[in-house]
mmCIF file of C-alpha atoms (C1' of nucleotides) in Angstrom:
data_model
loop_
_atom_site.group_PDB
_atom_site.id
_atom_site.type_symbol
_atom_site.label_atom_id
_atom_site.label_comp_id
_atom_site.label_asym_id
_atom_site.label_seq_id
_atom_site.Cartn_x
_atom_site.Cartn_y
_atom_site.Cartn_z
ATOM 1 C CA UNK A 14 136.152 -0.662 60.973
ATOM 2 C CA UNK A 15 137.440 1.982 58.683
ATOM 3 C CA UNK A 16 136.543 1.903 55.130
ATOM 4 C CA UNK A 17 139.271 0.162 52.914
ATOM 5 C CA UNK A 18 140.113 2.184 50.258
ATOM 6 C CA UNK A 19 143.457 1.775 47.485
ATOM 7 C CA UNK A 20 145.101 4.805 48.682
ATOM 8 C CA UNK A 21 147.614 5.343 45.956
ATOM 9 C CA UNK A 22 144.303 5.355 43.463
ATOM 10 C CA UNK A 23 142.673 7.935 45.894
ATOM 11 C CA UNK A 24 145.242 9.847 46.128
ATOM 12 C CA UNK A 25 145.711 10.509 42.231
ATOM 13 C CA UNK A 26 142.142 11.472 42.711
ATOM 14 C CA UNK A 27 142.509 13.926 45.529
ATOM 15 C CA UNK A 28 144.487 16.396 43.569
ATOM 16 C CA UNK A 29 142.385 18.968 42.325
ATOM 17 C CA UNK A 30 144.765 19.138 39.008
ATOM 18 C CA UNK A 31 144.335 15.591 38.338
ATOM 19 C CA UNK A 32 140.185 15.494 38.830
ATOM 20 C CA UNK A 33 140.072 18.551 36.324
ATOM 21 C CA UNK A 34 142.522 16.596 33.692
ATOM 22 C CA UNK A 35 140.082 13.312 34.322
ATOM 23 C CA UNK A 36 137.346 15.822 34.134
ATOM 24 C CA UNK A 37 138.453 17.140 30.303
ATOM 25 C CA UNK A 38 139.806 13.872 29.375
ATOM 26 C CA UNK A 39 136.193 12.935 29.605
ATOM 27 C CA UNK A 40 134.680 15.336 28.175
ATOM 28 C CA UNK A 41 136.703 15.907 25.072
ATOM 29 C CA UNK A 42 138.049 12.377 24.223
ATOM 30 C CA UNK A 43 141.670 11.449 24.678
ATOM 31 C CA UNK A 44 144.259 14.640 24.964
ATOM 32 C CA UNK A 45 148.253 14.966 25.226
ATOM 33 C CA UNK A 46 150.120 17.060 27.925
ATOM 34 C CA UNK A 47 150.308 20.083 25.514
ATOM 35 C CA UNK A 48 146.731 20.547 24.760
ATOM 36 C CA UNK A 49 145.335 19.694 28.794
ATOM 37 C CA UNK A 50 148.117 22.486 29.527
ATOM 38 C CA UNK A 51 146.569 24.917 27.257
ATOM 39 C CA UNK A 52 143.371 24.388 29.481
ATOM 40 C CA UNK A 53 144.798 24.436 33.125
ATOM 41 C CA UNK A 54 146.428 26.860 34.785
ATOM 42 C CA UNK A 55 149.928 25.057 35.424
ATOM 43 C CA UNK A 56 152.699 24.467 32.865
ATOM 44 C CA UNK A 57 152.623 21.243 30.182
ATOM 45 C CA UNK A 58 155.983 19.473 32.689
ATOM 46 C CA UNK A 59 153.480 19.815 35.150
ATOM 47 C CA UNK A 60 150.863 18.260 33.718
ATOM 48 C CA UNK A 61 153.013 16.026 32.688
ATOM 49 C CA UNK A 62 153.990 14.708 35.947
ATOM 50 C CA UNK A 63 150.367 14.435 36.716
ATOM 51 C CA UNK A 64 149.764 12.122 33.411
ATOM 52 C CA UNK A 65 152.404 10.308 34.516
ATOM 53 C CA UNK A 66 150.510 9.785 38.023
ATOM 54 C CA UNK A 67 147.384 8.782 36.538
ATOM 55 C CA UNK A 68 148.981 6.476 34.201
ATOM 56 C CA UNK A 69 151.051 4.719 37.384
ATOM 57 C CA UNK A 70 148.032 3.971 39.098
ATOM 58 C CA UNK A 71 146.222 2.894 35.919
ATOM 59 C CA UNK A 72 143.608 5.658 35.411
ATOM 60 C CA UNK A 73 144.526 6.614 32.162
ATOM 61 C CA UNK A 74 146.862 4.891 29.818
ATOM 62 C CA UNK A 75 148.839 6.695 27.003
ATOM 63 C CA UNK A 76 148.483 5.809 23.077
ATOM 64 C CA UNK A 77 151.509 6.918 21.239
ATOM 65 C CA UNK A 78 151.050 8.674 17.438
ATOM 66 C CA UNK A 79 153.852 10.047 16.157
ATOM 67 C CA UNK A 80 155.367 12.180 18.149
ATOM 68 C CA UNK A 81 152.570 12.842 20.186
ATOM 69 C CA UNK A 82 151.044 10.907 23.291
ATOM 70 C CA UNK A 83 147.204 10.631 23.596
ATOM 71 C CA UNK A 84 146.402 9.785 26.678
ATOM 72 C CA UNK A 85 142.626 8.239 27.612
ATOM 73 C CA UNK A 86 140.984 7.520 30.615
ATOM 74 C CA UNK A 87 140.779 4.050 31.455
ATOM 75 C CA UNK A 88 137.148 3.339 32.265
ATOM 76 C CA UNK A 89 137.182 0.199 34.284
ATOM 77 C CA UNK A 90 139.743 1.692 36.436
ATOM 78 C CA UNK A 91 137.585 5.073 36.913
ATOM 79 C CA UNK A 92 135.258 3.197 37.929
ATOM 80 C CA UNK A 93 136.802 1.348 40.172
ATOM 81 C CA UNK A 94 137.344 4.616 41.698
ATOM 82 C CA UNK A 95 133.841 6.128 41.435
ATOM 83 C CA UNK A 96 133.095 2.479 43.316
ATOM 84 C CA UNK A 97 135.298 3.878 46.528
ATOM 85 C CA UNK A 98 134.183 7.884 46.517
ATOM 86 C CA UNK A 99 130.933 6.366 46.490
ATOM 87 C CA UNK A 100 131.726 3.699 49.237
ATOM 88 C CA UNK A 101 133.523 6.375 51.345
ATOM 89 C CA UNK A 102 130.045 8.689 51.291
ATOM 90 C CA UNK A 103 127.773 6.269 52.316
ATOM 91 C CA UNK A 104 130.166 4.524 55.039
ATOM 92 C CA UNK A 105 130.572 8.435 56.537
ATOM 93 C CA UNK A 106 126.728 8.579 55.649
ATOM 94 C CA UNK A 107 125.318 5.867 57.250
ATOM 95 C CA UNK A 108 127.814 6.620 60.596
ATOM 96 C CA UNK A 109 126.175 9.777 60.611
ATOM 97 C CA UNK A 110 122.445 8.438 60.237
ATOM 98 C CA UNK A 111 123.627 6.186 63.468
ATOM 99 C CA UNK A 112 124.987 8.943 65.491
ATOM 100 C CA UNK A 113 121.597 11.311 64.890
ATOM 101 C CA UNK A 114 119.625 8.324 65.693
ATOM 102 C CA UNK A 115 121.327 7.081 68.878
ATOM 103 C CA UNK A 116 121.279 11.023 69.808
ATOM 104 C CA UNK A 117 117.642 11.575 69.672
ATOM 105 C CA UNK A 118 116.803 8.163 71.268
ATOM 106 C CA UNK A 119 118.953 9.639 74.147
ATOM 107 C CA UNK A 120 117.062 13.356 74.390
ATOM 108 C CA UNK A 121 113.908 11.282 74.253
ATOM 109 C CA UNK A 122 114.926 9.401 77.297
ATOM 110 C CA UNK A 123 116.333 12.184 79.050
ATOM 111 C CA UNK A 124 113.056 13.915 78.630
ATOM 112 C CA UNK A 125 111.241 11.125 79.684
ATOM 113 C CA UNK A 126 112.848 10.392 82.947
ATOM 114 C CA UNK A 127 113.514 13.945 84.105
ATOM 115 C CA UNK A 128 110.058 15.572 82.539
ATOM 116 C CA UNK A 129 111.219 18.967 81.314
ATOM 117 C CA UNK B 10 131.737 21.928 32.581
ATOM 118 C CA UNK B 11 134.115 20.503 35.592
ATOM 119 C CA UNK B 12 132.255 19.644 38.883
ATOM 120 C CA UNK B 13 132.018 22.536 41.430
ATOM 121 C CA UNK B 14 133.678 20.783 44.408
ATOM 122 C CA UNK B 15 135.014 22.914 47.417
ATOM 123 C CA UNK B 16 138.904 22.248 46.986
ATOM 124 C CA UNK B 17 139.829 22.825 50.610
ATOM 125 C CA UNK B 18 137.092 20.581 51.707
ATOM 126 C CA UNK B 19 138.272 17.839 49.416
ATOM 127 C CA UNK B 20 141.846 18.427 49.438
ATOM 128 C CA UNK B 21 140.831 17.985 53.676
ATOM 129 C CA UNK B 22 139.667 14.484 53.195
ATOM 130 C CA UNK B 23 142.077 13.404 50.127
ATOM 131 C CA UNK B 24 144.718 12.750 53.183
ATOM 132 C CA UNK B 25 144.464 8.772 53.992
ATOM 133 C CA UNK B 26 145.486 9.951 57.148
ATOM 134 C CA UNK B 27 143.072 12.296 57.784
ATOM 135 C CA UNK B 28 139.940 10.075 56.541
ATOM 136 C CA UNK B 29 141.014 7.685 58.869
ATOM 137 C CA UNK B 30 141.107 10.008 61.781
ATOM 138 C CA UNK B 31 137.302 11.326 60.684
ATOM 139 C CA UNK B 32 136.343 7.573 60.749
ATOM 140 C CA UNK B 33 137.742 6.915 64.278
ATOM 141 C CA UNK B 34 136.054 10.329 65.333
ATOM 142 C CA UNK B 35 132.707 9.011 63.695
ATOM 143 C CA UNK B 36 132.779 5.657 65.050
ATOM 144 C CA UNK B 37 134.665 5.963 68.943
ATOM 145 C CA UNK B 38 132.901 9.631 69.392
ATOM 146 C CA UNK B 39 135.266 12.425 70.261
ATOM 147 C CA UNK B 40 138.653 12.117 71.282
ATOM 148 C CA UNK B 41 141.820 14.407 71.487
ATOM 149 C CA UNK B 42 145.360 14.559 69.350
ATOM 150 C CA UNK B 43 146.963 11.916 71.792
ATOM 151 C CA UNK B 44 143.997 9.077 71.556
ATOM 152 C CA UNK B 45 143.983 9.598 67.962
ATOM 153 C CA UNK B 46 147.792 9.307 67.979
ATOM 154 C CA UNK B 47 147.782 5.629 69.436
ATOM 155 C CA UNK B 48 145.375 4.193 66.988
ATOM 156 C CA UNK B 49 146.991 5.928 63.898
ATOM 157 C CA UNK B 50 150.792 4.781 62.824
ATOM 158 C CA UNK B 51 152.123 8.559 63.225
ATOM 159 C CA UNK B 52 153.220 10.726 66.064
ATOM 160 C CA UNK B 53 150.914 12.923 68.409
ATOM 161 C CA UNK B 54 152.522 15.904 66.641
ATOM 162 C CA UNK B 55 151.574 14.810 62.736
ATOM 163 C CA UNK B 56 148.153 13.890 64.137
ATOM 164 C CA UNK B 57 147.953 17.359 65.732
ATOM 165 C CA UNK B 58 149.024 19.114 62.508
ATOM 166 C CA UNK B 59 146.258 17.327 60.779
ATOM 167 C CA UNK B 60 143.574 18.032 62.996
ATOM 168 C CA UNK B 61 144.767 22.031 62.615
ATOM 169 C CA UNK B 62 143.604 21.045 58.619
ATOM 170 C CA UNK B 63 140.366 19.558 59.383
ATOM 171 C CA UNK B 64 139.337 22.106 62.122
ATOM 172 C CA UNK B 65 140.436 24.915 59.918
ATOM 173 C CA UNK B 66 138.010 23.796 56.611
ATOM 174 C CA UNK B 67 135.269 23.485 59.601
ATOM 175 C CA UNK B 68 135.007 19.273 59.201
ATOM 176 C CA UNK B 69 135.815 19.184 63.066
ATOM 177 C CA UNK B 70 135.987 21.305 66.023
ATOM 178 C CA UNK B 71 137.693 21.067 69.309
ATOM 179 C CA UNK B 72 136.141 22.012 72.637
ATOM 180 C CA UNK B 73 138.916 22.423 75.778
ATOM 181 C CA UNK B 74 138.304 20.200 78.652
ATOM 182 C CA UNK B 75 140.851 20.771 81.246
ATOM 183 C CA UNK B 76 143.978 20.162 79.987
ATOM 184 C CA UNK B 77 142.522 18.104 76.854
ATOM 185 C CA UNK B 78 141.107 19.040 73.901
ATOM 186 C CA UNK B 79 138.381 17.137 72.637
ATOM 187 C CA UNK B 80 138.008 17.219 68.889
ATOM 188 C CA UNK B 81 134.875 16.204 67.411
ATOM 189 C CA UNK B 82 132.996 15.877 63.625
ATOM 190 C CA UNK B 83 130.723 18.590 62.754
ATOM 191 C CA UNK B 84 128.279 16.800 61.267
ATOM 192 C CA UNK B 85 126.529 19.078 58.842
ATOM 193 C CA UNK B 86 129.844 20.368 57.179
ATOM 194 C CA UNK B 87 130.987 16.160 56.774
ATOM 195 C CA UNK B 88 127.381 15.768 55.130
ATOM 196 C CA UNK B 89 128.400 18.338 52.917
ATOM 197 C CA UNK B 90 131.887 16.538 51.921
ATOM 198 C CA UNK B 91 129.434 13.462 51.682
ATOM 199 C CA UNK B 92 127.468 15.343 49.042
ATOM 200 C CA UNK B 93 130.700 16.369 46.906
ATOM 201 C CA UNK B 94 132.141 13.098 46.881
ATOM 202 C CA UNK B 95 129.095 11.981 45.749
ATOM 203 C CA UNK B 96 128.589 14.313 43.199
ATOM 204 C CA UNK B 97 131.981 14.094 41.645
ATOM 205 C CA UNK B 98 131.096 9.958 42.069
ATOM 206 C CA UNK B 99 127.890 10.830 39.726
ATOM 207 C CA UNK B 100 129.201 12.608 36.940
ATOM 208 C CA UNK B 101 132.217 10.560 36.406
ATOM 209 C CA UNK B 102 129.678 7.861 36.206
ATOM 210 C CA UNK B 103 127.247 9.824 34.114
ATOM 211 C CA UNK B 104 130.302 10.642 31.653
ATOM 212 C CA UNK B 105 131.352 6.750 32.002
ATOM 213 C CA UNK B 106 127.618 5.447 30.985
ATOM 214 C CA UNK B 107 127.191 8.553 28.132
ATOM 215 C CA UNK B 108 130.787 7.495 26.125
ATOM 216 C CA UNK B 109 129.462 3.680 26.628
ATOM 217 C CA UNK B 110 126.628 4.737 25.246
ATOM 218 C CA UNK B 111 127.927 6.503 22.126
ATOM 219 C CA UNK B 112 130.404 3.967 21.586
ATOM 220 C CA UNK B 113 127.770 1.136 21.290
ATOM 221 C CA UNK B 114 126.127 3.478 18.676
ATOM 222 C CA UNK B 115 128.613 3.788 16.381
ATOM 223 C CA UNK B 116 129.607 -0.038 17.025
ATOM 224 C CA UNK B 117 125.808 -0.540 15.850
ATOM 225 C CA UNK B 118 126.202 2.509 13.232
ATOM 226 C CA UNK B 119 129.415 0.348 11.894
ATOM 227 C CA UNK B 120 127.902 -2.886 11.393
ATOM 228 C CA UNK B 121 124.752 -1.898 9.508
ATOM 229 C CA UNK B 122 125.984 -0.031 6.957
ATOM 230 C CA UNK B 123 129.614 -2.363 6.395
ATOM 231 C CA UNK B 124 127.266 -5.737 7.098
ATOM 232 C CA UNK B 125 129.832 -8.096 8.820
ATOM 233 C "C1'" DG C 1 155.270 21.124 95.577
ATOM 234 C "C1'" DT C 2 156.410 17.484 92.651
ATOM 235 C "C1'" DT C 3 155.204 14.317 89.214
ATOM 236 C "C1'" DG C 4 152.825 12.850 85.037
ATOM 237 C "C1'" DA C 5 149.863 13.258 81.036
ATOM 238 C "C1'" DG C 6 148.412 16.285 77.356
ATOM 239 C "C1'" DT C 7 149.463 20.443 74.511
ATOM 240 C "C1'" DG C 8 151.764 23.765 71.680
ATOM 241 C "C1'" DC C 9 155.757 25.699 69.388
ATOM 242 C "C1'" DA C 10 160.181 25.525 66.731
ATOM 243 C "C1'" DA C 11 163.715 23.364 64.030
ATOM 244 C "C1'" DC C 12 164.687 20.203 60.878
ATOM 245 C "C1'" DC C 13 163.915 16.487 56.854
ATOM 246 C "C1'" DA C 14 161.863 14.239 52.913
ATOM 247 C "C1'" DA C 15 158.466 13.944 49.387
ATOM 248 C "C1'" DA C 16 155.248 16.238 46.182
ATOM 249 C "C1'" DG C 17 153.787 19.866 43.052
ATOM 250 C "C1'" DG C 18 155.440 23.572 40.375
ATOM 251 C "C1'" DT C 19 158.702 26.252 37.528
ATOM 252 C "C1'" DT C 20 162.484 27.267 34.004
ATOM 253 C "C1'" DG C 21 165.915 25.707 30.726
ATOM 254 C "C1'" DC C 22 167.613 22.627 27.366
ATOM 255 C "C1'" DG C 23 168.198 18.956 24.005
ATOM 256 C "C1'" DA C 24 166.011 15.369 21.064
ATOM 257 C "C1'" DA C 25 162.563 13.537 17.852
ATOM 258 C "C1'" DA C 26 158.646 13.960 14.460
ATOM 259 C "C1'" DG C 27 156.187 16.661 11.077
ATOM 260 C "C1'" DG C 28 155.727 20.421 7.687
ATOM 261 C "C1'" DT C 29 157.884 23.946 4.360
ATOM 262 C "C1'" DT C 30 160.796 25.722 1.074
ATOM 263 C "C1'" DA D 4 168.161 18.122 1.661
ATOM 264 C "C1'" DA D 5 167.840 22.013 4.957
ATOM 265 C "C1'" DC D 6 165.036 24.466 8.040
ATOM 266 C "C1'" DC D 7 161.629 25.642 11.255
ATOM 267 C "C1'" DT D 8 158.010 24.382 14.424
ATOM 268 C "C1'" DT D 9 155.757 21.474 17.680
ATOM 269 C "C1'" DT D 10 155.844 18.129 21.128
ATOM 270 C "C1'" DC D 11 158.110 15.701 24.241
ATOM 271 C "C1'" DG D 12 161.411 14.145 28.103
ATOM 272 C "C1'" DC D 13 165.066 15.169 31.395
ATOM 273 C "C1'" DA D 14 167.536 17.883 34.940
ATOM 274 C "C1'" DA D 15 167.976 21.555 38.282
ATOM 275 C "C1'" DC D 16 165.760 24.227 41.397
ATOM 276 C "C1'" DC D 17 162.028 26.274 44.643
ATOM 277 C "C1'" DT D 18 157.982 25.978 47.799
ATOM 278 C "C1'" DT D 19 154.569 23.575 50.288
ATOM 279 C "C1'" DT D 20 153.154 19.708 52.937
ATOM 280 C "C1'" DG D 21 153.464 15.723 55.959
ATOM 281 C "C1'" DG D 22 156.502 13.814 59.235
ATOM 282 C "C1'" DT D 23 159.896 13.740 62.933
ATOM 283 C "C1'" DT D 24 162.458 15.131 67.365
ATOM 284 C "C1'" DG D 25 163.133 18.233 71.223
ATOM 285 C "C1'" DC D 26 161.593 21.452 74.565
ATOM 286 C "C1'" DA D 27 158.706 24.322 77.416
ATOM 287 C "C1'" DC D 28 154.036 24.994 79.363
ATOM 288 C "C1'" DT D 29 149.658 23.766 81.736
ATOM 289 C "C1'" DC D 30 146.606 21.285 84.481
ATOM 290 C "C1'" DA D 31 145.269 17.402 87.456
ATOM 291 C "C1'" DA D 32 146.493 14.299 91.065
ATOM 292 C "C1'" DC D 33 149.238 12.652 94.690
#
DNA sequence: GTTGAGTGCAACCAAAGGTTGCGAAAGGTT
DNA sequence: AACCTTTCGCAACCTTTGGTTGCACTCAAC
């Protein structure tokens, strides 16, 4: 009945934080907690416990260089998730095609039987 | 830059919990905080708590009946957490297919000008 | 009126997200 | 080599959120 979904990758997903960091790591190429800090509006340990979130459910994986850590998104994995937003929508989508349809079938009847 | 997504909305349906309640709402019709309770692995209360969340970002409402209260999807404002999940689906994708796409042109760029 | 199902409210707990503070390691400068 | 800076990881602490139990209230039915 319900759609299955991986929670634990959802979840890294649902926090705003997180879709922003997945958001610049895209956009800009791979990036270490300092310089995604610089661009959010939370503190490098906390963006570091968000890297480490992502990386535990395999969304982004981290590249060590020197003493830095660039961290990438993982594309097969990203997609993977895309795969479930998108397969979420159209579940909640099509339920709601279903219900509008089943509703006007019954005003039709209704108006049928009792005239107006 | 970052997709515009309604963080309350999203943050609504980023629960497991909670999306599975919406599905059960979608798919049995309306139902109160105690129906949804048997059919979910948490307690009337927690279910309760949650459907305070989804009422307040306007994804359900509740309509007294007696001593029940029967909570049921609005369907336009789901549509519209259809549309973000969607959207945030699309440009990860976009961003996905556009690095794919760069990447196979400096693969190609590579092997021209170094020959094998 | 009493009994039972459904609700709401309050207190309490654990996990998650956030902060500050500090010490360690890698790189650059003098 | 000695020093300073940058980046990182760890620990302590706070607040919010999801979950629980317990209790009091309402409404329907007997």
């Amino acid at each position: 009945m319900s759609v299955v979904v991986d929670d634990e990758l959802w979840s890294a997903i649902g926090d705003p934080i997180r879709r922003t960091m997945i958001d610049l790591l895209l956009a800009d190429g791979p990036g270490t907690a300092t310089s995604l800090s610089r661009r959010l509006p939370v503190t490098r340990q906390a963006v570091s416990k968000h890297l480490a979130v992502l990386d535990r459910v395999g969304l982004i994986h981290a590249e060590p260089a020197g003493r830095e850590r660039h961290y990438q998104v993982d594309e097969a994995q990203l997609a993977r998730a895309v795969a479930q937003l998108s397969a979420v929508g159209s579940t909640w989508d099509a339920r709601l095609r279903r219900i509008k349809r089943i509703a006007e079938a019954i005003e039709r009847t209704r108006t049928n039987d009792e005239g107006d």
